[in-house]
XYZ file of C-alpha atoms in Angstrom:
715
model
C -96.030 21.777 107.616
C -93.366 19.140 107.769
C -90.155 20.451 109.366
C -87.016 20.274 107.206
C -84.765 17.286 107.824
C -81.633 17.799 109.923
C -78.355 18.453 108.026
C -76.197 15.408 107.328
C -73.517 14.729 109.929
C -69.913 15.502 109.136
C -66.663 16.494 110.803
C -66.664 19.967 109.251
C -68.672 22.528 111.197
C -69.444 24.342 107.959
C -71.859 21.481 107.224
C -74.541 23.358 109.091
C -74.587 25.937 106.339
C -76.472 25.348 103.081
C -74.576 22.995 100.735
C -74.229 24.033 97.135
C -74.679 21.276 94.638
C -71.238 20.126 93.557
C -70.777 19.489 89.869
C -67.742 17.294 90.505
C -67.570 13.592 91.150
C -69.578 11.945 93.826
C -66.505 10.731 95.697
C -62.856 11.641 95.814
C -60.066 9.279 96.995
C -57.147 11.307 98.340
C -54.036 9.271 97.612
C -50.432 9.627 98.779
C -47.488 7.397 97.998
C -43.763 7.128 98.499
C -40.866 5.181 96.919
C -37.671 3.748 98.377
C -35.719 6.608 96.721
C -36.387 10.235 96.046
C -39.378 12.105 97.424
C -41.296 15.255 96.559
C -40.774 16.768 93.132
C -38.266 14.061 92.194
C -40.584 11.198 93.105
C -40.144 8.402 90.585
C -37.069 9.943 88.837
C -34.701 7.248 90.204
C -36.827 4.228 89.044
C -37.229 2.835 92.614
C -40.241 0.803 93.659
C -43.270 1.968 95.560
C -43.162 1.229 99.344
C -46.176 3.101 100.784
C -49.741 4.010 99.979
C -51.997 6.123 102.195
C -55.560 7.041 101.224
C -58.885 8.418 102.476
C -62.305 8.846 100.820
C -64.003 12.286 100.677
C -67.668 12.606 99.641
C -67.956 16.154 98.195
C -71.766 16.554 98.382
C -72.087 15.804 102.052
C -68.480 16.668 102.848
C -68.042 13.495 104.793
C -64.780 11.578 104.965
C -64.108 7.884 105.349
C -61.548 5.910 107.268
C -57.871 6.660 106.704
C -55.900 3.603 105.435
C -52.163 3.031 105.251
C -50.535 0.061 103.539
C -46.866 -0.840 103.082
C -45.663 -2.321 99.787
C -42.951 -4.863 99.450
C -40.211 -3.657 97.117
C -38.038 -5.866 94.998
C -34.982 -3.773 95.948
C -35.191 -3.522 99.709
C -32.502 -0.849 100.071
C -33.907 2.527 101.163
C -32.333 5.818 100.306
C -31.129 7.989 103.290
C -33.811 10.567 102.468
C -36.576 7.949 102.491
C -35.231 6.329 105.689
C -35.144 9.653 107.490
C -38.533 10.880 106.287
C -40.489 7.638 106.678
C -38.804 5.918 109.611
C -39.129 2.629 107.754
C -36.538 -0.084 107.449
C -35.887 -2.974 105.106
C -37.107 -5.421 107.802
C -40.463 -3.678 108.076
C -40.978 -3.813 104.310
C -40.009 -7.490 104.082
C -43.285 -8.518 105.718
C -45.410 -6.282 103.471
C -47.583 -7.421 100.607
C -46.488 -7.117 96.972
C -47.941 -4.358 94.826
C -50.623 -6.455 93.064
C -52.059 -7.554 96.444
C -51.982 -4.007 97.801
C -53.881 -2.727 94.772
C -56.590 -5.398 95.312
C -56.915 -4.390 98.927
C -57.062 -0.707 97.867
C -60.001 -1.375 95.551
C -61.938 -3.425 98.079
C -61.482 -0.876 100.933
C -62.288 2.140 98.740
C -65.455 0.519 97.422
C -66.519 -0.259 100.975
C -65.917 3.289 102.229
C -67.710 4.856 99.235
C -70.704 2.597 99.848
C -70.826 3.636 103.511
C -70.797 7.325 102.609
C -73.569 6.806 100.022
C -71.357 7.854 97.086
C -71.017 6.487 93.618
C -68.127 6.402 91.121
C -64.924 7.812 92.543
C -61.844 9.616 91.134
C -58.385 9.736 92.614
C -56.929 13.029 93.880
C -53.183 13.351 94.394
C -50.604 16.020 95.218
C -49.067 16.519 91.759
C -48.709 14.094 88.851
C -45.642 12.092 89.926
C -47.296 9.389 91.950
C -49.457 8.051 89.135
C -47.480 9.064 86.026
C -43.978 8.501 87.253
C -44.379 5.685 89.830
C -47.478 3.534 89.627
C -47.851 3.218 85.832
C -44.160 2.625 85.024
C -43.798 0.117 87.879
C -46.962 -1.733 86.824
C -45.624 -1.855 83.235
C -42.260 -3.227 84.390
C -44.050 -5.909 86.442
C -46.682 -6.653 83.799
C -49.564 -5.655 86.096
C -52.905 -4.423 84.836
C -54.055 -1.343 86.726
C -57.778 -0.807 87.507
C -59.596 1.766 85.412
C -59.620 4.220 88.260
C -55.880 4.787 87.914
C -56.255 6.278 84.421
C -57.865 9.515 85.554
C -57.158 11.790 88.514
C -57.393 15.259 89.889
C -54.220 17.156 90.543
C -54.845 19.052 93.767
C -52.145 21.602 92.950
C -53.864 22.499 89.680
C -57.291 22.700 91.361
C -55.888 24.905 94.064
C -54.142 27.136 91.481
C -57.468 27.593 89.645
C -58.947 29.089 92.836
C -55.805 31.012 93.899
C -53.773 31.766 90.755
C -51.755 34.644 92.240
C -49.848 32.650 94.869
C -47.224 30.768 92.835
C -47.031 28.415 89.844
C -48.884 25.109 90.346
C -45.719 23.053 90.030
C -44.116 24.916 93.024
C -47.049 24.306 95.372
C -46.821 21.774 98.225
C -49.346 20.486 100.715
C -47.856 22.683 103.462
C -47.920 25.880 101.337
C -51.535 25.271 100.305
C -52.620 24.761 103.912
C -50.647 27.827 105.045
C -52.169 29.995 102.348
C -55.651 28.996 103.378
C -54.939 29.540 107.010
C -55.663 25.957 108.007
C -54.431 24.589 111.273
C -52.546 21.290 110.918
C -51.581 18.692 113.451
C -47.914 19.357 114.022
C -47.602 16.395 116.379
C -48.513 13.881 113.644
C -45.332 12.001 112.874
C -46.763 9.041 110.989
C -45.259 9.358 107.486
C -47.965 9.885 104.872
C -50.794 10.366 107.369
C -50.133 14.022 107.956
C -50.047 14.608 104.145
C -53.402 12.892 103.559
C -55.150 14.683 106.473
C -53.870 18.010 105.310
C -54.952 17.357 101.677
C -58.453 16.410 102.916
C -58.632 19.672 104.878
C -57.601 21.664 101.777
C -60.223 19.917 99.633
C -63.042 20.535 102.135
C -62.044 24.204 102.314
C -62.015 24.528 98.522
C -65.459 22.916 98.279
C -66.898 25.786 100.353
C -65.781 28.312 97.771
C -68.276 28.723 94.868
C -66.627 27.533 91.646
C -68.423 25.485 89.046
C -65.139 24.361 87.481
C -63.707 22.862 90.667
C -63.108 19.042 90.347
C -64.925 18.936 86.978
C -62.198 17.997 84.495
C -59.872 15.213 85.653
C -56.541 14.586 83.946
C -56.522 11.484 81.770
C -53.707 9.032 81.308
C -53.712 7.440 77.903
C -54.106 3.662 77.885
C -52.698 3.057 74.413
C -50.310 4.749 72.060
C -52.124 5.976 68.877
C -50.261 5.863 65.560
C -50.804 8.502 62.892
C -49.089 10.435 60.082
C -47.184 13.643 60.334
C -46.856 16.243 57.581
C -43.804 18.383 56.715
C -46.148 21.363 57.050
C -46.931 20.634 60.692
C -45.620 23.001 63.335
C -44.371 21.108 66.421
C -43.668 22.884 69.679
C -40.013 22.275 70.686
C -41.063 22.231 74.322
C -42.893 18.926 73.741
C -40.154 16.822 72.086
C -37.388 14.633 73.528
C -34.767 12.391 72.052
C -34.313 8.836 73.425
C -30.914 7.266 72.735
C -29.735 3.712 73.351
C -32.888 1.828 72.246
C -32.621 -1.821 71.294
C -32.531 -2.095 67.493
C -35.644 -4.369 67.475
C -37.781 -1.993 69.562
C -40.974 -0.613 68.015
C -42.956 2.537 68.611
C -45.123 0.587 71.072
C -42.015 -0.413 73.064
C -40.903 3.218 73.163
C -44.402 4.331 74.304
C -44.319 1.649 76.964
C -41.008 3.025 78.241
C -42.832 6.317 78.757
C -45.918 4.620 80.288
C -48.007 7.080 82.284
C -47.093 10.004 80.039
C -49.304 11.094 77.182
C -47.515 10.730 73.900
C -49.079 12.659 71.080
C -50.794 10.763 68.224
C -48.056 9.597 65.905
C -45.556 11.031 68.331
C -42.876 8.272 68.238
C -40.412 8.594 65.380
C -37.689 5.932 65.249
C -34.545 7.262 63.534
C -32.778 5.447 60.724
C -29.135 5.479 59.721
C -27.691 6.041 56.336
C -28.312 2.426 55.411
C -32.002 2.669 56.278
C -31.696 0.670 59.494
C -32.591 1.803 62.994
C -29.798 3.490 64.870
C -31.133 3.117 68.404
C -32.542 6.648 68.621
C -36.112 8.003 68.595
C -37.798 11.363 68.806
C -40.894 11.444 71.025
C -43.532 14.154 70.944
C -45.775 14.658 74.023
C -49.118 16.447 74.311
C -47.729 19.367 76.440
C -44.596 20.647 78.027
C -45.387 19.207 81.468
C -45.329 15.696 80.037
C -42.016 16.520 78.321
C -40.501 17.630 81.605
C -41.589 14.449 83.307
C -40.085 12.410 80.389
C -36.744 14.144 80.943
C -36.744 12.747 84.497
C -36.597 9.220 83.005
C -33.079 9.807 81.843
C -31.114 6.506 82.207
C -34.148 4.505 83.176
C -34.115 0.957 81.807
C -35.753 -0.800 78.911
C -35.028 -4.396 79.679
C -31.306 -4.544 80.495
C -30.388 -1.314 78.617
C -30.537 2.171 80.088
C -32.040 4.850 77.872
C -30.705 8.373 77.650
C -33.361 11.087 77.337
C -32.515 14.586 76.109
C -34.322 17.607 74.879
C -35.057 17.913 71.102
C -36.655 20.418 68.799
C -39.875 20.360 66.839
C -37.897 20.826 63.575
C -35.940 17.672 64.287
C -39.167 15.767 64.812
C -40.778 17.051 61.594
C -37.593 16.233 59.656
C -37.743 12.622 60.813
C -41.506 11.940 60.987
C -42.902 14.380 58.402
C -43.790 13.538 54.809
C -45.268 15.042 51.724
C -46.437 12.020 49.731
C -50.179 11.718 49.318
C -49.766 7.965 48.806
C -48.141 7.634 52.170
C -50.752 9.885 53.777
C -53.571 7.657 52.444
C -51.721 4.547 53.561
C -51.323 5.888 57.098
C -54.781 7.435 57.295
C -56.252 4.239 58.751
C -56.231 4.510 62.556
C -55.312 1.853 65.123
C -53.333 -0.197 62.585
C -50.183 -2.234 63.269
C -47.489 -1.626 60.662
C -44.961 -4.250 59.599
C -42.057 -3.808 57.232
C -41.163 -6.522 54.670
C -37.632 -6.483 53.420
C -35.937 -8.573 50.709
C -38.924 -8.972 48.385
C -38.157 -10.061 44.777
C -38.228 -7.130 42.465
C -40.982 -8.817 40.458
C -43.229 -9.333 43.493
C -46.675 -7.615 43.401
C -49.542 -7.329 45.821
C -50.862 -10.771 44.968
C -47.515 -12.387 45.742
C -47.180 -10.593 49.089
C -50.728 -11.417 50.136
C -50.154 -15.054 49.190
C -46.894 -15.099 51.200
C -48.648 -13.846 54.305
C -51.524 -16.252 53.889
C -55.208 -16.108 54.859
C -54.448 -16.527 58.600
C -52.999 -12.967 58.780
C -55.003 -10.834 56.354
C -53.744 -7.391 55.473
C -56.173 -4.558 56.152
C -57.845 -3.592 52.911
C -56.083 -6.265 50.915
C -53.827 -4.756 48.248
C -54.692 -1.253 49.526
C -53.036 -2.128 52.848
C -49.672 -2.657 51.107
C -47.212 0.153 50.271
C -44.265 -0.778 48.030
C -41.118 1.326 48.212
C -39.684 2.327 44.843
C -36.745 4.256 43.457
C -37.448 7.664 41.845
C -37.443 6.012 38.426
C -40.097 3.501 39.510
C -37.813 0.508 40.059
C -38.726 -1.597 43.157
C -36.381 -1.583 46.120
C -37.445 -4.897 47.645
C -39.146 -3.215 50.602
C -42.820 -2.893 51.465
C -45.068 -2.000 54.385
C -48.294 -3.795 55.424
C -51.137 -2.816 57.733
C -52.819 -5.212 60.147
C -55.951 -4.571 62.123
C -54.762 -5.866 65.504
C -51.765 -7.110 67.388
C -52.764 -10.739 67.072
C -52.724 -10.629 63.265
C -49.396 -8.810 63.294
C -47.923 -11.498 65.565
C -49.171 -14.151 63.182
C -47.489 -12.299 60.294
C -44.223 -11.969 62.193
C -44.047 -15.753 62.426
C -43.490 -15.650 58.646
C -40.113 -13.971 59.326
C -37.477 -15.379 56.977
C -40.078 -17.394 55.121
C -39.434 -18.035 51.458
C -41.091 -16.175 48.563
C -39.779 -17.680 45.422
C -36.039 -18.174 45.951
C -35.657 -15.348 48.455
C -36.288 -15.293 52.214
C -38.314 -12.283 53.464
C -37.565 -10.372 56.645
C -40.443 -8.937 58.683
C -40.118 -6.278 61.337
C -42.373 -4.043 63.336
C -42.467 -0.598 61.929
C -43.860 2.864 62.599
C -45.529 5.673 60.685
C -42.409 7.745 61.046
C -40.277 4.940 59.593
C -42.604 4.740 56.627
C -42.136 8.445 56.067
C -38.387 8.244 56.412
C -37.943 5.366 53.959
C -40.262 6.929 51.419
C -38.628 10.330 51.788
C -35.183 8.931 51.224
C -36.064 7.218 47.982
C -38.293 10.050 46.777
C -35.760 12.747 47.450
C -33.598 11.795 44.472
C -30.239 10.039 44.061
C -28.018 9.480 47.053
C -25.085 10.894 45.097
C -25.442 14.295 43.506
C -25.837 14.915 39.813
C -22.474 15.494 38.083
C -21.540 19.119 38.037
C -17.741 18.662 37.821
C -15.488 16.503 35.780
C -15.182 12.829 36.664
C -11.804 11.671 37.770
C -10.595 8.369 36.283
C -10.196 5.275 38.499
C -6.431 4.797 38.879
C -6.451 1.260 37.629
C -8.351 -1.039 35.297
C -9.702 -4.573 35.670
C -9.053 -6.735 32.664
C -11.903 -8.790 31.317
C -11.870 -12.551 31.220
C -13.525 -15.703 32.450
C -10.296 -17.644 33.135
C -9.862 -18.477 36.835
C -6.636 -16.615 37.190
C -7.604 -14.945 40.456
C -7.957 -16.088 44.057
C -10.388 -14.892 46.671
C -9.339 -14.766 50.375
C -12.237 -15.036 52.785
C -12.102 -14.694 56.592
C -9.165 -12.325 56.793
C -8.606 -10.633 60.144
C -9.911 -7.093 60.050
C -6.426 -5.803 60.931
C -4.828 -7.577 57.991
C -2.713 -5.401 55.636
C -1.258 -5.948 52.171
C 2.011 -7.033 53.789
C 0.182 -9.616 55.931
C -1.409 -11.077 52.699
C 1.934 -11.271 50.902
C 3.490 -13.003 53.927
C 0.512 -15.354 54.107
C 0.854 -16.366 50.456
C 4.571 -17.019 50.836
C 6.195 -18.235 47.589
C 2.921 -17.665 45.713
C 3.309 -13.884 46.245
C 5.943 -13.894 43.451
C 3.149 -14.829 41.027
C 0.933 -11.822 41.791
C 0.407 -9.395 38.945
C 1.490 -5.769 39.401
C -1.247 -3.870 41.286
C -3.056 -7.158 41.737
C -4.022 -7.068 45.385
C -7.550 -5.678 46.029
C -8.792 -5.333 49.641
C -12.590 -5.358 49.904
C -14.179 -2.834 52.248
C -17.785 -2.658 53.456
C -20.048 0.317 52.923
C -18.661 2.038 56.021
C -15.116 1.891 54.587
C -13.979 -0.772 56.995
C -12.339 -4.080 56.119
C -14.880 -6.805 55.229
C -12.471 -9.748 55.679
C -12.300 -10.420 51.980
C -9.551 -9.728 49.369
C -8.928 -10.585 45.689
C -5.528 -11.466 44.257
C -4.766 -11.336 40.501
C -2.296 -14.040 39.610
C -0.178 -14.353 36.465
C -2.057 -17.462 35.245
C -4.882 -19.799 36.139
C -2.398 -22.518 37.018
C -0.629 -20.222 39.541
C -3.969 -19.265 41.026
C -4.991 -22.912 41.464
C -1.607 -23.760 42.983
C -1.840 -20.839 45.461
C -5.344 -21.887 46.487
C -4.291 -25.485 47.096
C -1.231 -24.474 49.029
C -2.800 -21.716 51.220
C -6.395 -22.825 51.673
C -7.347 -22.729 55.366
C -3.928 -21.576 56.517
C -3.936 -19.500 59.705
C -3.372 -15.776 59.681
C -3.409 -14.095 63.154
C -5.246 -16.992 64.804
C -7.887 -17.172 61.995
C -7.983 -19.610 59.159
C -8.430 -18.064 55.772
C -10.295 -19.700 52.841
C -8.439 -19.357 49.511
C -10.525 -20.239 46.445
C -9.903 -19.589 42.758
C -12.194 -17.239 40.809
C -12.305 -15.437 37.522
C -11.562 -11.815 36.779
C -15.230 -11.246 35.918
C -16.321 -12.589 39.294
C -13.798 -10.427 41.086
C -14.952 -7.339 39.112
C -18.529 -7.949 40.004
C -17.819 -8.208 43.708
C -15.587 -5.151 43.676
C -18.397 -3.213 41.940
C -20.937 -4.098 44.621
C -22.227 -7.486 43.531
C -22.115 -10.742 45.520
C -20.421 -14.064 44.921
C -21.728 -16.973 46.943
C -22.148 -20.694 46.695
C -25.364 -20.204 44.678
C -23.583 -18.122 42.077
C -23.058 -14.479 41.243
C -25.527 -11.585 41.787
C -24.869 -8.505 39.683
C -24.110 -5.248 41.353
C -26.707 -2.460 41.488
C -24.973 -0.554 38.743
C -25.357 -3.442 36.269
C -28.293 -1.681 34.632
C -28.458 0.121 31.222
C -29.584 3.319 32.890
C -26.764 3.410 35.344
C -23.611 1.927 33.876
C -22.007 0.710 30.666
C -23.124 -2.743 29.469
C -20.172 -4.781 30.582
C -17.394 -4.865 33.124
C -14.624 -5.094 30.602
C -11.897 -2.499 30.214
C -13.642 0.711 29.197
C -12.012 2.951 26.754
C -11.618 6.508 27.796
C -13.934 7.958 25.193
C -16.122 11.099 25.533
C -19.235 8.996 24.986
C -19.041 7.864 28.608
C -19.115 11.371 29.953
C -22.554 13.079 30.350
C -23.274 15.538 27.595
C -24.034 18.379 29.972
C -20.662 17.866 31.658
C -18.726 17.632 28.395
C -20.046 21.026 27.322
C -18.749 22.664 30.521
C -15.192 21.349 30.630
C -12.603 20.890 27.913
C -11.751 17.433 26.700
C -8.192 17.813 27.939
C -9.507 18.025 31.534
C -12.080 15.260 31.181
C -9.983 12.762 29.262
C -6.288 13.468 29.670
C -3.749 11.591 27.708
C -2.336 8.448 29.179
C 0.911 8.787 31.111
C 3.960 7.319 29.349
C 6.572 5.760 31.567
C 10.063 6.984 30.850
C 11.703 3.920 32.386
C 10.558 0.484 33.555
C 8.868 0.681 36.973
C 9.350 -1.825 39.772
C 6.580 -4.338 40.524
C 3.959 -2.951 42.912
C 1.113 -4.964 44.582
C -1.047 -1.876 45.185
C -3.641 -0.578 42.737
C -1.977 1.985 40.545
C -2.518 3.994 37.352
C -3.354 2.013 34.208
C -5.933 2.120 31.422
C -8.542 4.618 32.559
C -11.991 3.429 33.692
C -15.012 5.741 33.534
C -18.370 4.802 34.953
C -21.578 6.764 34.437
C -22.714 5.582 37.850
C -24.101 8.387 39.953
C -27.461 7.204 41.257
C -26.821 4.924 44.208
C -24.101 3.782 46.506
C -22.751 0.336 45.650
C -23.989 -2.395 47.998
C -21.401 -3.953 50.317
C -18.917 -5.383 49.915
C -17.226 -2.610 47.914
C -13.601 -1.984 47.207
C -11.696 1.251 47.812
C -10.836 1.054 44.147
C -14.426 1.625 43.050
C -14.965 5.102 44.454
C -13.307 6.920 41.569
C -16.671 8.020 40.137
C -17.158 10.696 42.902
C -17.090 14.255 41.583
C -14.154 16.510 42.108
C -14.625 19.406 44.631
C -14.495 22.775 43.011
C -12.027 24.068 45.675
C -9.690 21.171 45.000
C -9.696 21.930 41.245
C -8.923 25.568 41.915
C -6.034 24.617 44.195
C -4.532 21.971 41.954
C -1.943 22.983 39.382
C -2.588 22.532 35.694
C 0.161 19.909 35.480
C -1.700 17.743 37.954
C -5.098 18.075 36.298
C -3.605 17.087 32.939
C -2.536 13.742 34.468
C -4.867 10.715 34.885
C -4.373 10.527 38.687
C -7.180 10.469 41.189
C -7.964 13.570 43.297
C -9.286 12.790 46.818
C -10.686 15.332 49.296
C -10.362 14.600 53.053
C -12.603 16.840 55.097
C -12.599 16.622 58.934
C -8.939 15.795 59.346
C -7.727 16.512 62.923
C -5.511 19.630 63.256
C -2.939 17.416 64.995
C -2.730 14.970 62.098
C 0.765 14.643 60.571
C 2.018 13.536 57.224
C 2.502 9.947 58.333
C -1.108 9.804 59.610
C -2.383 10.938 56.220
C -0.173 8.533 54.253
C -1.190 5.579 56.495
C -4.798 6.059 55.307
C -3.711 5.435 51.718
C -1.460 2.454 52.419
C -3.331 0.403 49.738
C -2.862 3.150 47.117
C -0.024 4.617 45.140
C 0.305 8.411 45.375
C 1.193 10.217 42.185
C 4.598 11.740 43.144
C 7.072 10.371 45.557
C 7.963 13.560 47.423
C 4.528 13.985 49.055
C 3.982 17.342 47.418
C 0.630 15.986 46.244
C -0.742 16.652 49.762
C -1.982 20.226 49.681
C -4.396 22.176 51.856
C -7.788 23.350 50.654
C -9.294 26.759 51.274
C -6.328 28.252 53.139
C -3.427 28.998 50.756
C -1.186 30.919 53.267
C -0.751 27.784 55.370
C 2.101 25.418 54.854
C 1.832 21.647 54.752
C 3.406 21.361 58.186
C 0.610 23.438 59.695
C -1.807 20.564 59.000
C -5.026 22.266 57.931
C -8.348 20.591 58.535
C -8.925 19.643 54.889
C -6.448 18.016 52.514
C -6.460 17.002 48.889
C -4.462 13.951 47.864
C -3.357 13.554 44.266
């Protein structure tokens, strides 16, 4: 009978006992690292570079160990934190002679492969003390330096979790340390070892060998995986998202995509379709995003990246809720769900398409060199609730190379329009479609319309002038001073400041002159004169052109473009002076309110009034325009179609409602605001009375005007 072979050699005396087959990997590589900044639980939270790697190979089947290796890494920022200097004993001079990270990683792979071969092992898996070294240090730093990590760095065993599986009653896994694990197992450690990183690796190896002696089929069997690539996907409004897995990132560059956001969180596992870029009221990105991770541990690590950098910008990271994520990323449209059902697709947004453009036109614009996935089925056109096109569309591409080729068509011409192309996300598709599918931006009329306090006379004669390039701080008085003697030829209420959609000055203004000759003379005299260190262009224009711009259209060198309300379904057929007739008021509104409230009689002046250059009461103008905000530039004189608040109507006296003046509600006024502060807001308007009694509080009758309530109504 042949005697049994001797047991394999090893440093552990327990090797003489029978060895149970280990279901785990053939080899483990125990890895320890340190950065130039924080250590321990905060490792990687300060975005400092890696300065040290220490590792040793363990062969679980034979319980043999390889040679212990230590390698310094040259950091770009040589400054060491006091904590790192005290714990490691390193200095900036010692790190200056070290190899860069890419060279150290090459040496690491070569030495590990050599040790594994000597021990007779096969494929190996990393084993670390916690997740920070790989998720918070190596992967983010490799991403910043555009390094490609070997495949072995995308899976690892967390020794704390493996220990907690065997000994769950000690403490939570996140609170464990190498010292506490060794102490709990009763292992003797070398207290005289003062070489930074060496003691940690030796102790981790001792803990692993002790755990391998305990019978457990689940030990070292399921490594943690680090996702290589962010996966896009749709989100439904019906989805339930755990609030412990969501963060909000603020301060993103406006051109950043979901892939850029996922790269910022490199090393952490973002859930499929878990990046939702937020849009502002105009449908453009506002620099914020909601990110959903696969579990709460990943979310906690993401919060440690607060004020880390994306390029030259630092990004703020805060907690968010699952409801916020679903509100931004969720959708209910089956058409959108089918569009986003294709996996691993790159989404681009096309903006500025002609309203008549169809799938054939878009595919022809992109060309055969960048085909859309599925042809026409890979295009999604955004439409208004009534089916009218918005000029936006989304396209799917099979890979990054095709998307890059399509992006080179940015600002290419389709017909007479240039088309903008941007990277997009599944969440952005949902947001854009939700906004247009949710109905009109302005609510349906449920209260009487208030008349616009002035009227624009019709005409094609060029009796107006347009001022372009005004300083944003310019006032009516500045314009009158700029025109000089020509200011005497301005019609009463003939100065119209143009504001953008945010209510801020756009740098444009229109002046109604007494005649076309006076308008031409003013343009010749004042063209390119300087106002507050800026030259101002003064060009003649007609009343019709002025009206179109004030109502949201555009007037450029190529001609006029009509405003969005120049449609039969949204507005009267022309921009002439509208008569205050009940036919312009919606039928359902006319049945709810008496005609005396809807269409009051015109005010008759008892005596001649002095000339005023501000918009004031005149023939009433009613617009059945309630579906969409006017496109910029818009004028403050075009917002009279907003509905009257019920509380304001209840507070206003009957004598006021019977007059054709405008009623404006001002929510959110500071409690410290005074009468002068309120009146300065309406410097371009004419208040109804002169004694300021038209300023009255809303919702708090016992207060006086001097107590400055938070909401005011101006008549």
